Amino acid sequence: MIQANRLNQVSEYYFSTKLGEVRALEAQGKDIVNLGIGSPDLPPPPQVIEALNLAFVNPGAHQYQPYKGTGEFRNAIREFYKNHYQVDLNQETEILPLMGSKEGITHISLAFLNEGDEVLIPNPGYPTYSSVTKLVGAEAVYYDLNEAGNWLPNLKELAKTDLSKVKLMWVNYPHMPTGASATDAVFQDLVDFAKKHQILIVNDNPYSFILNEDPKSILKVEGAKEVVLELNSLSKTFNMAGWRVGMLCGSEQHLKTVLKVKTNMDSGMFYPIQAGATAALHLPKKWFSSQNEIYGIRKEKILELAEALECTPAKKQTGLFVWAKVPEGSTSEGFVDYVLHKYSIFIAPGFIFGSQGEGFVRFSLCETTENIQRAIKRVKS
Ligand SMILES: Cc1ncc(COP(=O)(O)O)c(C=O)c1O
């Protein structure tokens, strides 16, 4: 059967094919140090596993769950936003649990975009924003981020362009893949920009607790809810990527629109997952410091590895990755293949995040210090 036209502009996710190549090398006996993907290798908090196990024997555990999540889970999200971001949310109307923030990108796009609507997408940025935009028949309009501008959007330049067809803008601070973060002033400018040009801004915020001193939510800006939604996730914050659990926060009106899509796509989240996620969100701040101690040590090692490979890491970075310039004269794809075949180390090429990522690579911190040390040894010897 011929595929639907909507798939013509979308290709298979890079990692889905490249990891096949990595696995084939492993099958040939190569010992690959995988610094490509951001899937946390550390375990979730023990309290989460305990809550999950207890939830299995709850009499209603195996039934369909409410579309909006359980009251306990939404309350935990409300408290989490209050405690960590100083943002007040109404747990009945302004919180929508999701199966990971990735599904939220599709739901939001289906909920708000018509064919031909334009969507502002960061370049470089998480590839799903553009693939989903294309899948729903909208037009991706990329806004360039660069090192000189600290990987922040140049709203003054954007305002000079024709924004009349733009309905949605994706932002992602702390930013993946560059590790850049936004100040309060940047978030304020974004909200002002959204109001002035009548654009719905969505901040995708899964990295705010990883090696970041000052976690922020764009929803803290006064009046933000009128024009802003925020996605968040437990994948990186609590090492629960495989659980598929996240959330969307914003105004009642926007969430009702998204819920119209979501109620037609799933039938609630498995109760034990919600119970485990609730336990995670209640954890004290020392959970973050314990994780960041480990990530801090790994980051030092990754910086050493990057230097040994003659890459130049960006100066100030947060998050789960190290973003670095490749050596002069290399392309990001060529460099990644060279490092994979010469040293059996897999890193992500910057071009997969957009043209502005060309010339850069992304190292993940989701490998043990010992394995990163092994990688360093291979390169140095
Ligand atoms: C910027 C960004 N947004 C969203 C996601 C997806 O997160 P989740 O696991 O919550 O779907 C990722 C995962 O790598 C990401 O890097």
Short mmCIF file of C-alpha atoms and ligand atoms in Angstrom, two decimals:
data_model
loop_
_atom_site.label_atom_id
_atom_site.label_comp_id
_atom_site.label_asym_id
_atom_site.label_seq_id
_atom_site.Cartn_x
_atom_site.Cartn_y
_atom_site.Cartn_z
CA MET A 1 0.00 0.00 0.00
CA ILE A 2 1.27 3.47 -0.83
CA GLN A 3 1.97 5.62 2.22
CA ALA A 4 -0.15 8.67 3.00
CA ASN A 5 1.00 11.94 1.41
CA ARG A 6 1.54 13.45 4.83
CA LEU A 7 4.53 11.15 5.27
CA ASN A 8 6.28 12.40 2.15
CA GLN A 9 8.04 15.21 3.97
CA VAL A 10 8.94 13.21 7.06
CA SER A 11 11.79 10.75 7.37
CA GLU A 12 12.44 8.11 10.00
CA TYR A 13 13.90 9.50 13.20
CA TYR A 14 17.72 9.69 12.83
CA PHE A 15 18.44 7.65 15.95
CA SER A 16 16.04 4.94 14.87
CA THR A 17 18.28 4.22 11.85
CA LYS A 18 21.70 5.16 13.26
CA LEU A 19 21.30 3.02 16.35
CA GLY A 20 20.74 0.07 13.99
CA GLU A 21 24.25 0.73 12.63
CA VAL A 22 25.62 0.97 16.18
CA ARG A 23 23.97 -2.36 17.07
CA ALA A 24 25.43 -3.97 13.94
CA LEU A 25 28.92 -2.84 15.03
CA GLU A 26 28.26 -4.30 18.48
CA ALA A 27 27.18 -7.58 16.88
CA GLN A 28 30.58 -7.63 15.14
CA GLY A 29 32.17 -7.50 18.58
CA LYS A 30 32.86 -3.74 18.80
CA ASP A 31 32.54 -2.33 22.31
CA ILE A 32 30.71 0.94 21.64
CA VAL A 33 30.56 3.71 24.24
CA ASN A 34 27.19 5.25 23.45
CA LEU A 35 27.12 8.97 24.11
CA GLY A 36 24.46 9.53 21.47
CA ILE A 37 21.10 9.52 23.16
CA GLY A 38 19.64 11.21 26.23
CA SER A 39 17.99 8.26 27.92
CA PRO A 40 18.98 8.43 31.60
CA ASP A 41 20.81 5.28 32.72
CA LEU A 42 20.43 6.11 36.43
CA PRO A 43 17.56 4.44 38.33
CA PRO A 44 14.35 6.24 39.31
CA PRO A 45 14.01 7.12 43.00
CA PRO A 46 13.27 4.01 45.16
CA GLN A 47 10.12 5.71 46.51
CA VAL A 48 8.77 5.70 42.97
CA ILE A 49 9.24 1.96 42.52
CA GLU A 50 7.66 1.37 45.92
CA ALA A 51 4.61 3.50 45.05
CA LEU A 52 4.33 1.72 41.69
CA ASN A 53 4.38 -1.71 43.35
CA LEU A 54 1.81 -0.73 45.96
CA ALA A 55 -0.46 0.66 43.27
CA PHE A 56 -0.69 -2.64 41.42
CA VAL A 57 -2.92 -4.08 44.15
CA ASN A 58 -5.25 -1.09 44.26
CA PRO A 59 -8.68 -2.52 43.27
CA GLY A 60 -9.18 0.03 40.49
CA ALA A 61 -5.61 -0.11 39.22
CA HIS A 62 -6.33 -2.03 36.05
CA GLN A 63 -9.35 -0.09 34.90
CA TYR A 64 -9.50 2.86 32.54
CA GLN A 65 -8.30 6.00 34.27
CA PRO A 66 -9.64 9.57 34.05
CA TYR A 67 -8.60 11.39 30.86
CA LYS A 68 -7.25 14.24 32.96
CA GLY A 69 -5.26 11.97 35.28
CA THR A 70 -6.02 11.21 38.93
CA GLY A 71 -6.65 14.03 41.38
CA GLU A 72 -3.57 12.99 43.40
CA PHE A 73 -1.33 13.18 40.37
CA ARG A 74 -2.65 16.59 39.30
CA ASN A 75 -2.26 17.82 42.88
CA ALA A 76 1.35 16.62 42.88
CA ILE A 77 1.98 18.54 39.64
CA ARG A 78 0.39 21.64 41.17
CA GLU A 79 2.63 21.41 44.23
CA PHE A 80 5.68 20.72 42.07
CA TYR A 81 5.09 23.87 40.02
CA LYS A 82 4.48 25.89 43.20
CA ASN A 83 7.53 24.56 45.07
CA HIS A 84 10.07 24.57 42.27
CA TYR A 85 8.94 27.32 39.90
CA GLN A 86 6.74 29.49 42.15
CA VAL A 87 3.90 29.14 39.67
CA ASP A 88 0.27 28.82 40.80
CA LEU A 89 -1.84 26.40 38.79
CA ASN A 90 -5.42 25.29 39.24
CA GLN A 91 -5.26 21.53 39.48
CA GLU A 92 -8.74 21.05 38.02
CA THR A 93 -8.36 23.20 34.94
CA GLU A 94 -4.72 24.15 34.27
CA ILE A 95 -2.91 20.80 34.42
CA LEU A 96 -3.09 17.93 31.94
CA PRO A 97 -0.95 14.81 32.53
CA LEU A 98 0.59 13.38 29.36
CA MET A 99 2.38 10.25 28.30
CA GLY A 100 5.67 12.10 27.92
CA SER A 101 6.08 15.58 26.54
CA LYS A 102 6.70 14.16 23.05
CA GLU A 103 3.04 13.16 22.69
CA GLY A 104 2.09 16.66 23.82
CA ILE A 105 3.85 18.09 20.77
CA THR A 106 1.51 16.10 18.52
CA HIS A 107 -1.60 16.85 20.56
CA ILE A 108 -0.92 20.58 20.65
CA SER A 109 -0.24 20.64 16.91
CA LEU A 110 -3.43 18.71 16.13
CA ALA A 111 -5.40 20.95 18.48
CA PHE A 112 -4.31 24.34 17.14
CA LEU A 113 -2.92 24.05 13.61
CA ASN A 114 -4.78 24.11 10.34
CA GLU A 115 -3.16 23.26 7.02
CA GLY A 116 -1.04 26.18 5.88
CA ASP A 117 -0.66 27.76 9.32
CA GLU A 118 2.93 28.70 10.06
CA VAL A 119 4.90 27.49 13.06
CA LEU A 120 8.09 29.07 14.40
CA ILE A 121 10.62 26.37 15.21
CA PRO A 122 14.10 26.73 16.74
CA ASN A 123 17.09 25.87 14.55
CA PRO A 124 18.83 23.98 16.07
CA GLY A 125 16.06 22.27 18.02
CA TYR A 126 14.33 19.03 18.93
CA PRO A 127 13.45 17.43 15.57
CA THR A 128 9.92 16.42 16.61
CA TYR A 129 8.67 20.04 16.42
CA SER A 130 9.22 20.14 12.68
CA SER A 131 8.21 16.57 11.85
CA VAL A 132 4.88 16.95 13.66
CA THR A 133 4.31 20.36 12.06
CA LYS A 134 4.72 18.74 8.66
CA LEU A 135 2.56 15.75 9.59
CA VAL A 136 -0.38 18.03 10.36
CA GLY A 137 0.10 19.96 7.11
CA ALA A 138 1.35 23.19 8.67
CA GLU A 139 4.43 25.12 7.52
CA ALA A 140 7.65 25.04 9.53
CA VAL A 141 9.32 28.47 9.68
CA TYR A 142 12.72 28.15 11.33
CA TYR A 143 14.22 30.83 13.54
CA ASP A 144 17.98 30.68 13.76
CA LEU A 145 19.80 30.39 17.05
CA ASN A 146 23.55 30.86 17.15
CA GLU A 147 26.47 30.90 19.50
CA ALA A 148 26.96 34.67 19.23
CA GLY A 149 23.37 35.21 20.36
CA ASN A 150 23.71 32.67 23.22
CA TRP A 151 21.31 30.40 21.30
CA LEU A 152 18.41 32.71 22.17
CA PRO A 153 15.77 33.89 19.65
CA ASN A 154 16.30 37.30 18.11
CA LEU A 155 12.76 38.57 18.58
CA LYS A 156 13.55 42.01 17.12
CA GLU A 157 14.61 40.39 13.83
CA LEU A 158 11.66 38.01 13.90
CA ALA A 159 9.26 40.93 14.41
CA LYS A 160 10.51 42.43 11.12
CA THR A 161 9.32 39.35 9.21
CA ASP A 162 5.75 38.60 8.09
CA LEU A 163 4.21 36.84 11.08
CA SER A 164 0.62 37.10 9.92
CA LYS A 165 0.26 33.36 9.30
CA VAL A 166 2.19 32.24 12.37
CA LYS A 167 -0.04 30.55 14.92
CA LEU A 168 2.39 28.65 17.13
CA MET A 169 5.99 29.06 18.29
CA TRP A 170 8.05 26.34 19.93
CA VAL A 171 10.65 27.37 22.46
CA ASN A 172 12.68 25.05 24.63
CA TYR A 173 14.62 26.54 27.55
CA PRO A 174 16.81 25.13 28.96
CA HIS A 175 17.59 24.37 25.34
CA MET A 176 18.38 21.04 23.80
CA PRO A 177 20.87 20.48 22.15
CA THR A 178 22.89 23.58 23.10
CA GLY A 179 22.33 23.70 26.88
CA ALA A 180 21.48 27.43 26.70
CA SER A 181 19.10 28.84 29.28
CA ALA A 182 16.69 31.75 29.26
CA THR A 183 16.62 34.56 31.80
CA ASP A 184 13.41 35.97 33.29
CA ALA A 185 13.77 38.87 30.86
CA VAL A 186 13.90 36.50 27.87
CA PHE A 187 10.72 34.78 29.02
CA GLN A 188 9.06 38.18 29.56
CA ASP A 189 10.05 39.25 26.03
CA LEU A 190 8.63 36.02 24.63
CA VAL A 191 5.31 36.57 26.37
CA ASP A 192 5.17 40.17 25.11
CA PHE A 193 6.01 38.95 21.60
CA ALA A 194 3.25 36.29 21.77
CA LYS A 195 0.69 38.87 22.88
CA LYS A 196 1.70 41.45 20.30
CA HIS A 197 1.64 39.01 17.38
CA GLN A 198 -1.15 36.75 18.66
CA ILE A 199 0.98 33.64 18.65
CA LEU A 200 0.63 30.70 21.03
CA ILE A 201 4.06 29.99 22.51
CA VAL A 202 4.83 26.55 23.90
CA ASN A 203 7.89 26.17 26.12
CA ASP A 204 9.11 22.60 26.19
CA ASN A 205 10.80 22.34 29.57
CA PRO A 206 12.10 18.82 30.30
CA TYR A 207 15.65 19.80 31.31
CA SER A 208 15.23 22.42 34.01
CA PHE A 209 16.58 20.30 36.88
CA ILE A 210 19.68 18.85 35.21
CA LEU A 211 22.87 20.76 36.08
CA ASN A 212 20.85 23.95 36.30
CA GLU A 213 21.11 26.23 39.31
CA ASP A 214 17.94 28.14 38.61
CA PRO A 215 14.98 26.09 37.29
CA LYS A 216 12.44 28.36 35.58
CA SER A 217 9.00 28.12 34.07
CA ILE A 218 7.80 30.59 31.45
CA LEU A 219 4.41 30.43 33.21
CA LYS A 220 5.87 32.55 36.00
CA VAL A 221 5.67 35.63 33.79
CA GLU A 222 2.60 37.63 34.74
CA GLY A 223 -0.25 37.11 32.27
CA ALA A 224 1.65 34.32 30.50
CA LYS A 225 -1.22 31.84 30.61
CA GLU A 226 -3.16 33.90 28.05
CA VAL A 227 -0.62 33.06 25.36
CA VAL A 228 1.69 30.34 26.67
CA LEU A 229 1.61 26.62 27.32
CA GLU A 230 4.37 24.65 29.00
CA LEU A 231 5.31 21.01 28.54
CA ASN A 232 7.23 19.23 31.26
CA SER A 233 8.38 15.68 31.80
CA LEU A 234 9.57 13.16 34.37
CA SER A 235 11.80 11.45 31.79
CA LYS A 236 15.03 13.27 32.63
CA THR A 237 14.18 14.83 35.99
CA PHE A 238 13.45 11.48 37.65
CA ASN A 239 15.13 9.00 35.28
CA MET A 240 11.74 7.78 34.11
CA ALA A 241 12.05 8.10 30.32
CA GLY A 242 10.58 4.64 29.66
CA TRP A 243 7.57 5.31 31.86
CA ARG A 244 6.23 7.87 29.39
CA VAL A 245 4.96 10.46 31.78
CA GLY A 246 4.85 14.21 31.52
CA MET A 247 2.43 17.11 31.66
CA LEU A 248 1.01 20.14 29.94
CA CYS A 249 0.23 23.28 31.93
CA GLY A 250 -1.59 26.41 30.84
CA SER A 251 -4.98 28.10 30.68
CA GLU A 252 -8.25 26.21 31.00
CA GLN A 253 -9.29 27.28 27.52
CA HIS A 254 -6.09 25.98 25.88
CA LEU A 255 -6.10 22.75 27.84
CA LYS A 256 -9.74 22.06 26.98
CA THR A 257 -8.80 22.34 23.31
CA VAL A 258 -5.91 19.89 23.72
CA LEU A 259 -8.14 17.54 25.72
CA LYS A 260 -10.53 17.35 22.75
CA VAL A 261 -7.70 15.68 20.83
CA LYS A 262 -6.37 13.61 23.69
CA THR A 263 -9.71 12.09 24.71
CA ASN A 264 -9.96 10.73 21.19
CA MET A 265 -6.47 9.23 21.23
CA ASP A 266 -5.97 7.44 24.55
CA SER A 267 -8.07 6.28 27.45
CA GLY A 268 -6.11 7.51 30.43
CA MET A 269 -2.71 6.63 31.91
CA PHE A 270 -2.11 3.33 33.73
CA TYR A 271 -2.84 3.96 37.42
CA PRO A 272 0.45 2.59 38.86
CA ILE A 273 2.39 4.92 36.56
CA GLN A 274 0.44 7.87 37.92
CA ALA A 275 1.05 6.67 41.48
CA GLY A 276 4.80 6.35 40.85
CA ALA A 277 4.92 9.74 39.16
CA THR A 278 3.04 11.29 42.09
CA ALA A 279 5.66 9.93 44.49
CA ALA A 280 8.44 11.34 42.30
CA LEU A 281 6.96 14.84 42.22
CA HIS A 282 6.73 14.88 46.03
CA LEU A 283 10.47 14.24 46.49
CA PRO A 284 12.50 16.88 48.30
CA LYS A 285 15.04 19.04 46.47
CA LYS A 286 17.92 16.86 47.58
CA TRP A 287 16.91 14.38 44.86
CA PHE A 288 18.08 16.93 42.28
CA SER A 289 21.38 17.59 44.05
CA SER A 290 22.10 13.86 44.33
CA GLN A 291 21.59 13.43 40.58
CA ASN A 292 23.53 16.54 39.72
CA GLU A 293 26.51 15.39 41.75
CA ILE A 294 26.77 12.38 39.44
CA TYR A 295 26.09 14.38 36.29
CA GLY A 296 28.65 16.99 37.39
CA ILE A 297 31.41 14.36 37.60
CA ARG A 298 30.40 12.92 34.23
CA LYS A 299 30.35 16.36 32.66
CA GLU A 300 33.95 17.03 33.72
CA LYS A 301 34.93 13.76 32.03
CA ILE A 302 32.93 14.54 28.89
CA LEU A 303 34.66 17.93 28.67
CA GLU A 304 37.99 16.09 28.89
CA LEU A 305 36.86 13.70 26.14
CA ALA A 306 35.66 16.57 23.94
CA GLU A 307 39.03 18.25 24.34
CA ALA A 308 40.88 15.01 23.52
CA LEU A 309 38.81 14.84 20.32
CA GLU A 310 39.79 18.47 19.59
CA CYS A 311 36.20 19.66 19.94
CA THR A 312 35.35 23.01 21.52
CA PRO A 313 32.46 22.91 24.02
CA ALA A 314 30.24 25.96 24.42
CA LYS A 315 31.11 27.85 27.61
CA LYS A 316 28.03 27.89 29.81
CA GLN A 317 25.73 24.92 29.40
CA THR A 318 22.96 23.28 31.41
CA GLY A 319 21.15 20.00 30.85
CA LEU A 320 21.92 16.44 30.01
CA PHE A 321 24.39 17.06 27.17
CA VAL A 322 27.59 18.79 26.19
CA TRP A 323 27.35 20.72 22.91
CA ALA A 324 30.68 21.26 21.20
CA LYS A 325 32.16 22.54 17.95
CA VAL A 326 33.83 19.92 15.79
CA PRO A 327 37.47 20.40 14.75
CA GLU A 328 38.04 22.93 11.95
CA GLY A 329 37.36 21.43 8.52
CA SER A 330 35.08 18.57 9.69
CA THR A 331 31.35 18.23 9.12
CA SER A 332 29.29 17.03 12.04
CA GLU A 333 28.20 13.85 10.23
CA GLY A 334 31.72 13.06 8.97
CA PHE A 335 33.16 13.65 12.43
CA VAL A 336 30.58 11.40 14.12
CA ASP A 337 31.31 8.58 11.66
CA TYR A 338 35.06 9.04 12.12
CA VAL A 339 34.76 8.85 15.93
CA LEU A 340 32.40 5.85 15.71
CA HIS A 341 34.63 3.82 13.42
CA LYS A 342 38.01 4.88 14.81
CA TYR A 343 37.27 4.90 18.55
CA SER A 344 33.93 3.01 18.85
CA ILE A 345 32.38 6.06 20.48
CA PHE A 346 28.94 7.19 19.34
CA ILE A 347 28.00 10.87 19.60
CA ALA A 348 25.13 12.78 17.98
CA PRO A 349 25.83 15.03 14.97
CA GLY A 350 24.51 18.57 15.27
CA PHE A 351 22.96 18.64 11.79
CA ILE A 352 20.07 16.42 12.92
CA PHE A 353 18.84 19.36 15.01
CA GLY A 354 18.79 21.69 11.98
CA SER A 355 21.21 23.53 9.69
CA GLN A 356 22.40 25.76 12.55
CA GLY A 357 23.61 22.61 14.31
CA GLU A 358 26.04 21.84 11.49
CA GLY A 359 29.62 22.02 12.74
CA PHE A 360 28.63 20.84 16.23
CA VAL A 361 28.19 17.54 18.05
CA ARG A 362 26.25 16.58 21.15
CA PHE A 363 27.68 14.32 23.87
CA SER A 364 25.19 12.74 26.27
CA LEU A 365 25.84 12.47 30.01
CA CYS A 366 23.85 9.22 30.16
CA GLU A 367 26.90 6.97 30.43
CA THR A 368 28.82 5.92 33.52
CA THR A 369 31.99 7.79 34.49
CA GLU A 370 33.91 4.53 33.97
CA ASN A 371 32.69 4.21 30.39
CA ILE A 372 33.45 7.84 29.62
CA GLN A 373 36.92 7.29 31.11
CA ARG A 374 37.34 4.27 28.82
CA ALA A 375 36.42 6.46 25.86
CA ILE A 376 39.00 9.06 26.92
CA LYS A 377 41.66 6.38 27.20
CA ARG A 378 40.93 5.13 23.69
CA VAL A 379 41.29 8.59 22.22
CA LYS A 380 44.40 9.52 24.21
CA SER A 381 46.21 6.30 23.42
C1 LIG B 1 13.60 19.03 23.93
C2 LIG B 1 12.89 17.75 24.21
N1 LIG B 1 11.57 17.77 24.32
C3 LIG B 1 10.88 16.63 24.57
C4 LIG B 1 11.52 15.43 24.72
C5 LIG B 1 10.70 14.21 24.96
O1 LIG B 1 10.51 13.98 26.29
P1 LIG B 1 9.50 12.90 26.83
O2 LIG B 1 10.30 11.70 27.20
O3 LIG B 1 8.84 13.54 28.00
O4 LIG B 1 8.51 12.60 25.74
C6 LIG B 1 12.91 15.36 24.62
C7 LIG B 1 13.58 14.06 24.73
O5 LIG B 1 14.69 13.83 24.40
C8 LIG B 1 13.61 16.56 24.35
O6 LIG B 1 14.95 16.56 24.23
#
